[in-house]
Amino acid sequence: VTAQPRMRGDVAVLVPAAGLGTRLGPGAPKALRHLAGVPLLTYVLRRLVKAPSVGHVVVAAPVDGVDAVRAMVIDELPPQLPVDVVAGGPTRQESVAAALAAAPARFGIVLVHDAARAFAPPDLFERVASAVREAHEAVIPVLPVVDTIKRVDDAGHVVSTMRRTQLRVVQTPQGFRRAVLEAAHRCGPAADATDDAALVERLGVTVHCVVGSEAALKITRPVDLLIAEAMGLATDARQP
Ligand code: CTP
Ligand code: MG
């Protein structure tokens, strides 16, 4: 077995961006909403350009927004970074599956990254990609849990208190050896899987954790836009 050389651009990134953003309130699909004059998906694309491992991008766009997303992508990505835009599906998992099917076969490492985590920094993509490249079949970025978490039954009674030191908040990008992610999707839908690692866990594959990023917060509710702005994450428009 020969050691894999560290190559530039050996990673395909799948970006599920087909969600409606219902919890953000009325308006365009979430990935196309603006913060400080820039669409959320554009923030993602600008960060991917700065992550040297990324060699290809596949965006799963809202069904009605495929043309709008294609135009946005052509504006933002340099020709050295090819991108495909496909129509997403009715669930996140189906959107990821559609993007995975479109990713060129030569990419043996695939990262899945929510458009909703619009400010995940380039070094986070590099950290996840390196961990897959060097050692692991599946990699997720995590942060410590700050709240106390309890399991509660349907009657509203506490069943147990989880040991906080063993809990983690999970982010994207999540990284996989391509064959592992494909096998996970071949096993069909999992109603309770809210991320890609959960599908892979069903196969018994070990999922490795790396340190996440506060900047990779998920834009879900209106307050998250305010938080991102207050954190100084949405300054792209003012950069030269
Ligand atoms: N997503 C997708 N296809 C879907 C549903 C979600 O590609 N059918 C994507 C979203 O665009 C987002 C990510 O999955 O980037 C995480 O989903 P979430 O934060 O729940 O976004 P939305 O589904 O858009 O928001 P909401 O649930 O409030 O409608
Ligand atoms: Mg959703």
PDB file of C-alpha atoms in Angstrom, residues 39-195:
ATOM      1  CA  PRO A  39     -27.408  35.598  -1.157  1.00  0.00           C
ATOM      2  CA  LEU A  40     -26.600  32.887   1.422  1.00  0.00           C
ATOM      3  CA  LEU A  41     -25.499  30.470  -1.313  1.00  0.00           C
ATOM      4  CA  THR A  42     -23.010  33.034  -2.625  1.00  0.00           C
ATOM      5  CA  TYR A  43     -21.306  33.150   0.787  1.00  0.00           C
ATOM      6  CA  VAL A  44     -20.917  29.369   0.556  1.00  0.00           C
ATOM      7  CA  LEU A  45     -19.463  29.470  -2.968  1.00  0.00           C
ATOM      8  CA  ARG A  46     -16.938  32.173  -2.004  1.00  0.00           C
ATOM      9  CA  ARG A  47     -15.675  30.048   0.879  1.00  0.00           C
ATOM     10  CA  LEU A  48     -15.420  26.910  -1.266  1.00  0.00           C
ATOM     11  CA  VAL A  49     -13.226  28.773  -3.768  1.00  0.00           C
ATOM     12  CA  LYS A  50     -10.801  29.477  -0.896  1.00  0.00           C
ATOM     13  CA  ALA A  51     -10.577  25.803   0.164  1.00  0.00           C
ATOM     14  CA  PRO A  52      -7.813  24.271  -2.015  1.00  0.00           C
ATOM     15  CA  SER A  53      -8.987  20.666  -1.526  1.00  0.00           C
ATOM     16  CA  VAL A  54     -12.237  21.401  -3.329  1.00  0.00           C
ATOM     17  CA  GLY A  55     -12.086  20.321  -6.987  1.00  0.00           C
ATOM     18  CA  HIS A  56     -15.776  20.142  -7.867  1.00  0.00           C
ATOM     19  CA  VAL A  57     -19.075  21.458  -6.508  1.00  0.00           C
ATOM     20  CA  VAL A  58     -22.601  20.100  -7.005  1.00  0.00           C
ATOM     21  CA  VAL A  59     -25.456  22.322  -5.797  1.00  0.00           C
ATOM     22  CA  ALA A  60     -28.930  20.817  -5.255  1.00  0.00           C
ATOM     23  CA  ALA A  61     -31.080  23.860  -6.019  1.00  0.00           C
ATOM     24  CA  PRO A  62     -34.741  24.572  -5.288  1.00  0.00           C
ATOM     25  CA  VAL A  63     -36.811  23.060  -8.130  1.00  0.00           C
ATOM     26  CA  ASP A  64     -38.019  26.527  -9.198  1.00  0.00           C
ATOM     27  CA  GLY A  65     -34.590  28.075  -8.696  1.00  0.00           C
ATOM     28  CA  VAL A  66     -32.281  25.951 -10.848  1.00  0.00           C
ATOM     29  CA  ASP A  67     -31.748  28.700 -13.446  1.00  0.00           C
ATOM     30  CA  ALA A  68     -31.254  31.412 -10.808  1.00  0.00           C
ATOM     31  CA  VAL A  69     -28.669  29.242  -9.039  1.00  0.00           C
ATOM     32  CA  ARG A  70     -26.860  28.453 -12.326  1.00  0.00           C
ATOM     33  CA  ALA A  71     -26.527  32.189 -13.017  1.00  0.00           C
ATOM     34  CA  MET A  72     -25.237  32.830  -9.486  1.00  0.00           C
ATOM     35  CA  VAL A  73     -22.688  30.049  -9.731  1.00  0.00           C
ATOM     36  CA  ILE A  74     -21.333  31.237 -13.081  1.00  0.00           C
ATOM     37  CA  ASP A  75     -20.797  34.692 -11.531  1.00  0.00           C
ATOM     38  CA  GLU A  76     -18.969  33.435  -8.442  1.00  0.00           C
ATOM     39  CA  LEU A  77     -16.851  30.418  -9.329  1.00  0.00           C
ATOM     40  CA  PRO A  78     -13.643  30.663 -11.346  1.00  0.00           C
ATOM     41  CA  PRO A  79     -13.390  28.292 -14.349  1.00  0.00           C
ATOM     42  CA  GLN A  80     -10.844  26.151 -12.475  1.00  0.00           C
ATOM     43  CA  LEU A  81     -13.585  25.071 -10.066  1.00  0.00           C
ATOM     44  CA  PRO A  82     -16.291  23.207 -12.061  1.00  0.00           C
ATOM     45  CA  VAL A  83     -19.821  23.196 -10.688  1.00  0.00           C
ATOM     46  CA  ASP A  84     -23.001  21.325 -11.530  1.00  0.00           C
ATOM     47  CA  VAL A  85     -26.458  22.496 -10.518  1.00  0.00           C
ATOM     48  CA  VAL A  86     -29.167  19.836 -10.159  1.00  0.00           C
ATOM     49  CA  ALA A  87     -32.762  20.078  -8.960  1.00  0.00           C
ATOM     50  CA  GLY A  88     -33.123  19.060  -5.312  1.00  0.00           C
ATOM     51  CA  GLY A  89     -35.757  16.678  -3.984  1.00  0.00           C
ATOM     52  CA  PRO A  90     -38.630  16.948  -1.502  1.00  0.00           C
ATOM     53  CA  THR A  91     -36.386  15.984   1.436  1.00  0.00           C
ATOM     54  CA  ARG A  92     -32.804  16.912   2.316  1.00  0.00           C
ATOM     55  CA  GLN A  93     -31.780  13.286   1.883  1.00  0.00           C
ATOM     56  CA  GLU A  94     -33.191  13.187  -1.648  1.00  0.00           C
ATOM     57  CA  SER A  95     -31.423  16.444  -2.473  1.00  0.00           C
ATOM     58  CA  VAL A  96     -28.105  14.955  -1.301  1.00  0.00           C
ATOM     59  CA  ALA A  97     -28.763  11.781  -3.323  1.00  0.00           C
ATOM     60  CA  ALA A  98     -29.422  13.846  -6.475  1.00  0.00           C
ATOM     61  CA  ALA A  99     -26.181  15.790  -5.973  1.00  0.00           C
ATOM     62  CA  LEU A 100     -24.209  12.609  -5.244  1.00  0.00           C
ATOM     63  CA  ALA A 101     -25.432  11.036  -8.482  1.00  0.00           C
ATOM     64  CA  ALA A 102     -24.108  14.069 -10.390  1.00  0.00           C
ATOM     65  CA  ALA A 103     -20.637  14.129  -8.771  1.00  0.00           C
ATOM     66  CA  PRO A 104     -17.947  12.939 -11.221  1.00  0.00           C
ATOM     67  CA  ALA A 105     -16.697   9.430 -10.390  1.00  0.00           C
ATOM     68  CA  ARG A 106     -13.037  10.499 -10.118  1.00  0.00           C
ATOM     69  CA  PHE A 107     -13.673  12.201  -6.768  1.00  0.00           C
ATOM     70  CA  GLY A 108     -13.068   9.585  -4.087  1.00  0.00           C
ATOM     71  CA  ILE A 109     -13.778  12.017  -1.239  1.00  0.00           C
ATOM     72  CA  VAL A 110     -17.168  13.696  -0.947  1.00  0.00           C
ATOM     73  CA  LEU A 111     -18.154  16.425   1.502  1.00  0.00           C
ATOM     74  CA  VAL A 112     -21.801  17.296   2.152  1.00  0.00           C
ATOM     75  CA  HIS A 113     -22.398  20.875   3.258  1.00  0.00           C
ATOM     76  CA  ASP A 114     -25.703  22.610   4.038  1.00  0.00           C
ATOM     77  CA  ALA A 115     -26.193  25.895   2.203  1.00  0.00           C
ATOM     78  CA  ALA A 116     -27.846  26.984   5.470  1.00  0.00           C
ATOM     79  CA  ARG A 117     -24.373  26.939   7.130  1.00  0.00           C
ATOM     80  CA  ALA A 118     -23.426  29.763   4.816  1.00  0.00           C
ATOM     81  CA  PHE A 119     -20.395  31.000   6.778  1.00  0.00           C
ATOM     82  CA  ALA A 120     -18.473  27.754   7.374  1.00  0.00           C
ATOM     83  CA  PRO A 121     -14.860  28.882   6.836  1.00  0.00           C
ATOM     84  CA  PRO A 122     -12.457  27.403   4.238  1.00  0.00           C
ATOM     85  CA  ASP A 123     -10.237  25.894   6.947  1.00  0.00           C
ATOM     86  CA  LEU A 124     -13.168  23.816   8.212  1.00  0.00           C
ATOM     87  CA  PHE A 125     -13.541  22.236   4.752  1.00  0.00           C
ATOM     88  CA  GLU A 126      -9.798  21.566   4.781  1.00  0.00           C
ATOM     89  CA  ARG A 127      -9.902  20.017   8.274  1.00  0.00           C
ATOM     90  CA  VAL A 128     -12.706  17.607   7.357  1.00  0.00           C
ATOM     91  CA  ALA A 129     -11.165  16.744   3.962  1.00  0.00           C
ATOM     92  CA  SER A 130      -7.731  16.063   5.520  1.00  0.00           C
ATOM     93  CA  ALA A 131      -9.196  13.716   8.124  1.00  0.00           C
ATOM     94  CA  VAL A 132     -10.931  11.675   5.396  1.00  0.00           C
ATOM     95  CA  ARG A 133      -7.875  11.733   3.132  1.00  0.00           C
ATOM     96  CA  GLU A 134      -5.464  10.694   5.863  1.00  0.00           C
ATOM     97  CA  ALA A 135      -7.391   8.172   7.921  1.00  0.00           C
ATOM     98  CA  HIS A 136     -11.171   8.052   8.210  1.00  0.00           C
ATOM     99  CA  GLU A 137     -14.149   6.765   6.212  1.00  0.00           C
ATOM    100  CA  ALA A 138     -16.542   9.315   7.727  1.00  0.00           C
ATOM    101  CA  VAL A 139     -15.791  12.630   9.461  1.00  0.00           C
ATOM    102  CA  ILE A 140     -18.035  15.204  11.161  1.00  0.00           C
ATOM    103  CA  PRO A 141     -17.218  18.607  12.710  1.00  0.00           C
ATOM    104  CA  VAL A 142     -18.505  18.984  16.277  1.00  0.00           C
ATOM    105  CA  LEU A 143     -18.632  21.511  19.118  1.00  0.00           C
ATOM    106  CA  PRO A 144     -19.236  21.019  22.855  1.00  0.00           C
ATOM    107  CA  VAL A 145     -22.824  21.265  24.135  1.00  0.00           C
ATOM    108  CA  VAL A 146     -23.397  24.285  26.386  1.00  0.00           C
ATOM    109  CA  ASP A 147     -26.935  23.436  27.570  1.00  0.00           C
ATOM    110  CA  THR A 148     -27.984  20.576  29.835  1.00  0.00           C
ATOM    111  CA  ILE A 149     -29.863  18.014  27.704  1.00  0.00           C
ATOM    112  CA  LYS A 150     -32.595  15.753  29.119  1.00  0.00           C
ATOM    113  CA  ARG A 151     -34.585  12.932  27.599  1.00  0.00           C
ATOM    114  CA  VAL A 152     -38.332  13.614  28.110  1.00  0.00           C
ATOM    115  CA  ASP A 153     -41.324  11.277  27.545  1.00  0.00           C
ATOM    116  CA  ASP A 154     -44.639  12.058  25.803  1.00  0.00           C
ATOM    117  CA  ALA A 155     -46.215  13.029  29.143  1.00  0.00           C
ATOM    118  CA  GLY A 156     -43.579  15.732  29.626  1.00  0.00           C
ATOM    119  CA  HIS A 157     -41.740  13.887  32.394  1.00  0.00           C
ATOM    120  CA  VAL A 158     -37.975  13.710  32.504  1.00  0.00           C
ATOM    121  CA  VAL A 159     -36.683  10.212  31.764  1.00  0.00           C
ATOM    122  CA  SER A 160     -32.968  10.873  32.207  1.00  0.00           C
ATOM    123  CA  THR A 161     -30.253  13.509  32.083  1.00  0.00           C
ATOM    124  CA  MET A 162     -27.569  12.977  29.458  1.00  0.00           C
ATOM    125  CA  ARG A 163     -23.939  13.276  30.522  1.00  0.00           C
ATOM    126  CA  ARG A 164     -22.990  16.555  28.847  1.00  0.00           C
ATOM    127  CA  THR A 165     -19.300  15.736  28.488  1.00  0.00           C
ATOM    128  CA  GLN A 166     -20.319  12.915  26.115  1.00  0.00           C
ATOM    129  CA  LEU A 167     -22.577  15.086  23.941  1.00  0.00           C
ATOM    130  CA  ARG A 168     -21.611  17.138  20.882  1.00  0.00           C
ATOM    131  CA  VAL A 169     -23.354  19.602  18.582  1.00  0.00           C
ATOM    132  CA  VAL A 170     -22.892  18.387  14.991  1.00  0.00           C
ATOM    133  CA  GLN A 171     -22.245  20.621  11.972  1.00  0.00           C
ATOM    134  CA  THR A 172     -21.463  20.331   8.271  1.00  0.00           C
ATOM    135  CA  PRO A 173     -19.352  19.897   6.117  1.00  0.00           C
ATOM    136  CA  GLN A 174     -19.422  16.136   6.765  1.00  0.00           C
ATOM    137  CA  GLY A 175     -16.839  14.139   4.833  1.00  0.00           C
ATOM    138  CA  PHE A 176     -16.940  10.599   3.473  1.00  0.00           C
ATOM    139  CA  ARG A 177     -15.114   8.154   1.303  1.00  0.00           C
ATOM    140  CA  ARG A 178     -17.413   8.221  -1.676  1.00  0.00           C
ATOM    141  CA  ALA A 179     -18.118   4.467  -1.640  1.00  0.00           C
ATOM    142  CA  VAL A 180     -19.298   4.715   1.971  1.00  0.00           C
ATOM    143  CA  LEU A 181     -21.747   7.556   1.267  1.00  0.00           C
ATOM    144  CA  GLU A 182     -23.047   5.755  -1.831  1.00  0.00           C
ATOM    145  CA  ALA A 183     -23.601   2.545   0.136  1.00  0.00           C
ATOM    146  CA  ALA A 184     -25.426   4.535   2.821  1.00  0.00           C
ATOM    147  CA  HIS A 185     -27.784   6.066   0.258  1.00  0.00           C
ATOM    148  CA  ARG A 186     -28.369   2.699  -1.444  1.00  0.00           C
ATOM    149  CA  CYS A 187     -29.825   1.465   1.873  1.00  0.00           C
ATOM    150  CA  GLY A 188     -32.750   3.808   1.203  1.00  0.00           C
ATOM    151  CA  PRO A 189     -34.370   6.586   3.188  1.00  0.00           C
ATOM    152  CA  ALA A 190     -34.136   6.836   6.948  1.00  0.00           C
ATOM    153  CA  ALA A 191     -36.924   9.015   8.312  1.00  0.00           C
ATOM    154  CA  ASP A 192     -35.023   9.752  11.530  1.00  0.00           C
ATOM    155  CA  ALA A 193     -31.686  10.608   9.861  1.00  0.00           C
ATOM    156  CA  THR A 194     -31.171  14.378  10.081  1.00  0.00           C
ATOM    157  CA  ASP A 195     -27.618  14.279   8.775  1.00  0.00           C
TER     158      ASP A 195
END
